[in-house]
PDB file of C-alpha atoms in Angstrom:
ATOM      1  CA  LEU A 186      14.281  20.954 -18.241  1.00  0.00           C
ATOM      2  CA  PRO A 187      15.173  23.170 -15.227  1.00  0.00           C
ATOM      3  CA  LEU A 188      12.913  20.853 -12.917  1.00  0.00           C
ATOM      4  CA  LEU A 189      15.124  19.501 -10.129  1.00  0.00           C
ATOM      5  CA  LEU A 190      15.823  15.661  -9.949  1.00  0.00           C
ATOM      6  CA  ARG A 191      17.082  13.950  -6.702  1.00  0.00           C
ATOM      7  CA  THR A 192      20.366  12.254  -7.564  1.00  0.00           C
ATOM      8  CA  ASP A 193      19.619   9.489  -4.799  1.00  0.00           C
ATOM      9  CA  THR A 194      16.325   8.487  -6.446  1.00  0.00           C
ATOM     10  CA  GLY A 195      16.203   9.973  -9.817  1.00  0.00           C
ATOM     11  CA  ARG A 196      12.723  11.457  -9.125  1.00  0.00           C
ATOM     12  CA  PHE A 197      11.659  14.928  -9.159  1.00  0.00           C
ATOM     13  CA  LEU A 198      12.007  16.891  -6.077  1.00  0.00           C
ATOM     14  CA  ARG A 199       8.595  17.648  -4.644  1.00  0.00           C
ATOM     15  CA  GLN A 200       7.288  19.612  -1.773  1.00  0.00           C
ATOM     16  CA  SER A 201       6.421  16.461   0.119  1.00  0.00           C
ATOM     17  CA  ASP A 202      10.201  15.754   0.068  1.00  0.00           C
ATOM     18  CA  ILE A 203      11.154  18.977   2.019  1.00  0.00           C
ATOM     19  CA  GLN A 204       8.144  19.787   4.023  1.00  0.00           C
ATOM     20  CA  ALA A 205       5.872  17.795   6.392  1.00  0.00           C
ATOM     21  CA  GLY A 206       2.378  17.596   4.907  1.00  0.00           C
ATOM     22  CA  GLY A 207       3.955  19.014   1.592  1.00  0.00           C
ATOM     23  CA  ALA A 208       2.108  18.349  -1.643  1.00  0.00           C
ATOM     24  CA  ASP A 209       3.399  15.718  -4.271  1.00  0.00           C
ATOM     25  CA  ASP A 210       2.264  18.074  -7.103  1.00  0.00           C
ATOM     26  CA  ILE A 211       4.489  20.959  -6.319  1.00  0.00           C
ATOM     27  CA  PHE A 212       7.968  20.654  -8.016  1.00  0.00           C
ATOM     28  CA  PHE A 213      10.996  22.854  -7.728  1.00  0.00           C
ATOM     29  CA  VAL A 214      13.646  24.623  -9.787  1.00  0.00           C
ATOM     30  CA  TRP A 215      17.023  26.120  -8.631  1.00  0.00           C
ATOM     31  CA  ASP A 216      16.600  29.876  -8.786  1.00  0.00           C
ATOM     32  CA  ASP A 217      20.072  31.409  -9.611  1.00  0.00           C
ATOM     33  CA  HIS A 218      18.788  34.853  -8.664  1.00  0.00           C
ATOM     34  CA  ALA A 219      17.921  33.790  -5.095  1.00  0.00           C
ATOM     35  CA  ASP A 220      20.567  31.006  -4.904  1.00  0.00           C
ATOM     36  CA  LYS A 221      17.973  28.639  -3.388  1.00  0.00           C
ATOM     37  CA  ILE A 222      15.101  26.406  -4.479  1.00  0.00           C
ATOM     38  CA  ALA A 223      11.791  27.913  -5.690  1.00  0.00           C
ATOM     39  CA  PRO A 224       8.437  26.279  -6.698  1.00  0.00           C
ATOM     40  CA  ALA A 225       8.324  25.569 -10.332  1.00  0.00           C
ATOM     41  CA  PRO A 226       5.884  27.828 -11.911  1.00  0.00           C
ATOM     42  CA  GLY A 227       2.977  25.912 -13.332  1.00  0.00           C
ATOM     43  CA  SER A 228       3.069  23.100 -10.807  1.00  0.00           C
ATOM     44  CA  GLU A 229      -0.531  21.623 -10.353  1.00  0.00           C
ATOM     45  CA  GLY A 230      -0.366  22.125  -6.696  1.00  0.00           C
ATOM     46  CA  LEU A 231       0.166  25.774  -6.810  1.00  0.00           C
ATOM     47  CA  GLY A 232      -3.429  26.284  -7.908  1.00  0.00           C
ATOM     48  CA  ASN A 233      -2.598  28.604 -10.901  1.00  0.00           C
ATOM     49  CA  SER A 234      -1.524  27.769 -14.467  1.00  0.00           C
ATOM     50  CA  THR A 235       0.753  30.602 -15.033  1.00  0.00           C
ATOM     51  CA  LEU A 236       4.318  29.753 -16.165  1.00  0.00           C
ATOM     52  CA  ALA A 237       5.376  33.460 -15.551  1.00  0.00           C
ATOM     53  CA  LEU A 238       8.837  33.462 -13.945  1.00  0.00           C
ATOM     54  CA  GLY A 239       8.713  36.943 -12.418  1.00  0.00           C
ATOM     55  CA  GLY A 240      12.203  37.618 -11.325  1.00  0.00           C
ATOM     56  CA  MET A 241      13.275  34.027 -10.963  1.00  0.00           C
ATOM     57  CA  LEU A 242      16.031  32.683 -13.115  1.00  0.00           C
ATOM     58  CA  PRO A 243      15.795  28.785 -13.203  1.00  0.00           C
ATOM     59  CA  ALA A 244      19.097  26.958 -13.620  1.00  0.00           C
ATOM     60  CA  ILE A 245      19.495  24.429 -16.295  1.00  0.00           C
ATOM     61  CA  ASP A 246      22.710  22.901 -15.217  1.00  0.00           C
ATOM     62  CA  GLY A 247      24.749  22.457 -11.995  1.00  0.00           C
ATOM     63  CA  ARG A 248      24.285  20.400  -8.871  1.00  0.00           C
ATOM     64  CA  TYR A 249      22.888  21.676  -5.569  1.00  0.00           C
ATOM     65  CA  ASN A 250      22.319  20.365  -2.050  1.00  0.00           C
ATOM     66  CA  VAL A 251      18.795  20.609  -0.495  1.00  0.00           C
ATOM     67  CA  ARG A 252      17.766  19.693   2.982  1.00  0.00           C
ATOM     68  CA  LEU A 253      14.860  17.185   3.241  1.00  0.00           C
ATOM     69  CA  LYS A 254      12.134  17.181   5.812  1.00  0.00           C
ATOM     70  CA  ASP A 255      13.992  14.474   7.842  1.00  0.00           C
ATOM     71  CA  GLY A 256      17.037  16.716   8.013  1.00  0.00           C
ATOM     72  CA  GLN A 257      18.920  14.730   5.530  1.00  0.00           C
ATOM     73  CA  GLU A 258      20.811  16.527   2.655  1.00  0.00           C
ATOM     74  CA  VAL A 259      20.450  15.421  -0.776  1.00  0.00           C
ATOM     75  CA  ALA A 260      22.074  16.617  -4.151  1.00  0.00           C
ATOM     76  CA  VAL A 261      19.578  17.625  -6.712  1.00  0.00           C
ATOM     77  CA  GLU A 262      20.268  18.687 -10.403  1.00  0.00           C
ATOM     78  CA  PRO A 263      18.018  20.072 -13.261  1.00  0.00           C
ATOM     79  CA  VAL A 264      16.677  17.652 -15.713  1.00  0.00           C
ATOM     80  CA  LEU A 265      18.896  19.027 -18.465  1.00  0.00           C
ATOM     81  CA  GLU A 266      21.991  18.149 -16.492  1.00  0.00           C
ATOM     82  CA  ALA A 267      20.920  14.455 -16.209  1.00  0.00           C
ATOM     83  CA  LEU A 268      19.825  14.400 -19.892  1.00  0.00           C
ATOM     84  CA  ARG A 269      23.167  15.801 -21.089  1.00  0.00           C
ATOM     85  CA  ARG A 270      24.878  12.963 -19.140  1.00  0.00           C
ATOM     86  CA  GLN A 271      22.601  10.397 -20.751  1.00  0.00           C
ATOM     87  CA  LEU A 272      22.964  11.671 -24.162  1.00  0.00           C
ATOM     88  CA  ASP A 273      26.674  11.821 -23.866  1.00  0.00           C
ATOM     89  CA  ALA A 274      26.895   8.272 -22.695  1.00  0.00           C
ATOM     90  CA  ASP A 275      24.205   6.564 -24.818  1.00  0.00           C
ATOM     91  CA  TYR A 276      23.780   8.659 -27.935  1.00  0.00           C
ATOM     92  CA  THR A 277      27.033   9.499 -29.349  1.00  0.00           C
ATOM     93  CA  PRO A 278      27.441  10.306 -33.040  1.00  0.00           C
ATOM     94  CA  GLU A 279      29.300   7.026 -33.435  1.00  0.00           C
ATOM     95  CA  LYS A 280      26.378   5.052 -32.006  1.00  0.00           C
ATOM     96  CA  ALA A 281      24.136   7.083 -34.206  1.00  0.00           C
ATOM     97  CA  GLN A 282      26.063   6.147 -37.238  1.00  0.00           C
ATOM     98  CA  GLN A 283      25.880   2.429 -36.324  1.00  0.00           C
ATOM     99  CA  THR A 284      22.083   2.688 -35.955  1.00  0.00           C
ATOM    100  CA  THR A 285      21.274   5.069 -38.985  1.00  0.00           C
ATOM    101  CA  GLY A 286      24.155   4.793 -41.304  1.00  0.00           C
ATOM    102  CA  VAL A 287      24.555   8.570 -41.226  1.00  0.00           C
ATOM    103  CA  SER A 288      28.220   9.483 -40.681  1.00  0.00           C
ATOM    104  CA  ALA A 289      29.206  10.692 -37.156  1.00  0.00           C
ATOM    105  CA  ASP A 290      30.870  13.619 -38.971  1.00  0.00           C
ATOM    106  CA  VAL A 291      27.526  14.599 -40.468  1.00  0.00           C
ATOM    107  CA  VAL A 292      25.648  14.168 -37.132  1.00  0.00           C
ATOM    108  CA  ARG A 293      28.378  16.580 -35.505  1.00  0.00           C
ATOM    109  CA  ARG A 294      28.192  19.096 -38.371  1.00  0.00           C
ATOM    110  CA  VAL A 295      24.279  19.216 -38.315  1.00  0.00           C
ATOM    111  CA  ALA A 296      24.319  19.501 -34.545  1.00  0.00           C
ATOM    112  CA  HIS A 297      26.888  22.235 -34.610  1.00  0.00           C
ATOM    113  CA  GLU A 298      24.911  24.277 -37.355  1.00  0.00           C
ATOM    114  CA  ILE A 299      21.741  23.914 -35.623  1.00  0.00           C
ATOM    115  CA  SER A 300      22.997  24.867 -32.223  1.00  0.00           C
ATOM    116  CA  THR A 301      24.994  28.039 -33.550  1.00  0.00           C
ATOM    117  CA  ALA A 302      22.417  29.293 -35.963  1.00  0.00           C
ATOM    118  CA  GLY A 303      20.751  32.632 -35.216  1.00  0.00           C
ATOM    119  CA  ALA A 304      17.460  30.661 -35.399  1.00  0.00           C
ATOM    120  CA  ALA A 305      16.732  27.264 -36.723  1.00  0.00           C
ATOM    121  CA  MET A 306      13.510  25.677 -37.586  1.00  0.00           C
ATOM    122  CA  ILE A 307      12.179  22.233 -38.256  1.00  0.00           C
ATOM    123  CA  PHE A 308       9.126  22.545 -40.470  1.00  0.00           C
ATOM    124  CA  ALA A 309       7.294  19.181 -40.636  1.00  0.00           C
ATOM    125  CA  SER A 310       4.010  18.309 -42.412  1.00  0.00           C
ATOM    126  CA  TRP A 311       1.089  16.552 -40.885  1.00  0.00           C
ATOM    127  CA  GLY A 312       2.278  13.785 -43.271  1.00  0.00           C
ATOM    128  CA  ALA A 313       5.241  13.045 -40.968  1.00  0.00           C
ATOM    129  CA  CYS A 314       2.590  12.182 -38.213  1.00  0.00           C
ATOM    130  CA  LYS A 315       1.341   9.199 -40.215  1.00  0.00           C
ATOM    131  CA  HIS A 316       4.383   6.961 -39.930  1.00  0.00           C
ATOM    132  CA  HIS A 317       5.145   4.175 -37.497  1.00  0.00           C
ATOM    133  CA  HIS A 318       6.606   5.747 -34.264  1.00  0.00           C
ATOM    134  CA  SER A 319       6.077   9.232 -35.661  1.00  0.00           C
ATOM    135  CA  ASP A 320       5.445  10.403 -32.167  1.00  0.00           C
ATOM    136  CA  LEU A 321       8.943   9.556 -31.187  1.00  0.00           C
ATOM    137  CA  MET A 322      10.257  11.390 -34.292  1.00  0.00           C
ATOM    138  CA  HIS A 323       8.232  14.572 -33.344  1.00  0.00           C
ATOM    139  CA  ARG A 324       9.409  14.227 -29.732  1.00  0.00           C
ATOM    140  CA  SER A 325      12.964  14.131 -31.030  1.00  0.00           C
ATOM    141  CA  PHE A 326      12.433  17.202 -33.100  1.00  0.00           C
ATOM    142  CA  ALA A 327      11.130  19.073 -30.111  1.00  0.00           C
ATOM    143  CA  LEU A 328      13.984  17.843 -27.939  1.00  0.00           C
ATOM    144  CA  LEU A 329      16.471  18.884 -30.561  1.00  0.00           C
ATOM    145  CA  MET A 330      14.996  22.414 -30.857  1.00  0.00           C
ATOM    146  CA  ALA A 331      14.928  22.722 -26.961  1.00  0.00           C
ATOM    147  CA  LEU A 332      18.337  21.510 -26.469  1.00  0.00           C
ATOM    148  CA  THR A 333      19.839  23.870 -28.931  1.00  0.00           C
ATOM    149  CA  GLY A 334      17.941  26.971 -27.703  1.00  0.00           C
ATOM    150  CA  ASN A 335      15.818  27.341 -30.670  1.00  0.00           C
ATOM    151  CA  GLN A 336      12.409  26.504 -29.252  1.00  0.00           C
ATOM    152  CA  GLY A 337      10.705  29.820 -28.387  1.00  0.00           C
ATOM    153  CA  ARG A 338      13.185  31.809 -30.400  1.00  0.00           C
ATOM    154  CA  PRO A 339      11.585  34.043 -33.027  1.00  0.00           C
ATOM    155  CA  GLY A 340      12.089  32.237 -36.391  1.00  0.00           C
ATOM    156  CA  GLY A 341      13.109  28.898 -34.651  1.00  0.00           C
ATOM    157  CA  GLY A 342      11.610  25.935 -33.181  1.00  0.00           C
ATOM    158  CA  LEU A 343       9.445  23.144 -34.449  1.00  0.00           C
ATOM    159  CA  ARG A 344       6.321  23.891 -36.667  1.00  0.00           C
ATOM    160  CA  ILE A 345       4.032  21.105 -37.831  1.00  0.00           C
ATOM    161  CA  ALA A 346       1.733  22.202 -40.598  1.00  0.00           C
ATOM    162  CA  SER A 347       0.188  21.047 -43.871  1.00  0.00           C
ATOM    163  CA  TRP A 348       1.867  22.217 -47.051  1.00  0.00           C
ATOM    164  CA  TRP A 349      -1.566  23.422 -48.557  1.00  0.00           C
ATOM    165  CA  THR A 350      -3.814  26.347 -47.669  1.00  0.00           C
ATOM    166  CA  LEU A 351      -7.470  25.970 -46.902  1.00  0.00           C
TER     167      LEU A 351
END
């Protein structure tokens, strides 16, 4: 969610955008500690697989200006910033109610409870993987846990397991 998107093209900011001869598989985040862009840990073009941040603090909101290799400046923003805007416009509780029949008030209450819980977890069985479009359901679970800060939190996140022991 901290990867930077160019607001002019909607594409990820790549090293090839800002440096002559730069790689297409090195992406960037905004480092709040250094107040500038930094290569995103784990980018394939970096040649290592670590996601370690070191002293970096990737921003997940805001808008920043970056100079491209041709000297032009372009605004960039983290994926989460663009995602929030899309969710606010296209996925309101009222629209969810029209689609699902679940009251908009219930949607708001559940969203509030999950986002303010000390740790919230969705525990789904492998059986949930056997339904039509189950991949989309599981992606929505993972996104919900990430957006509410529960993924990676002890006692929180998404767990998919069977209900029986071996």
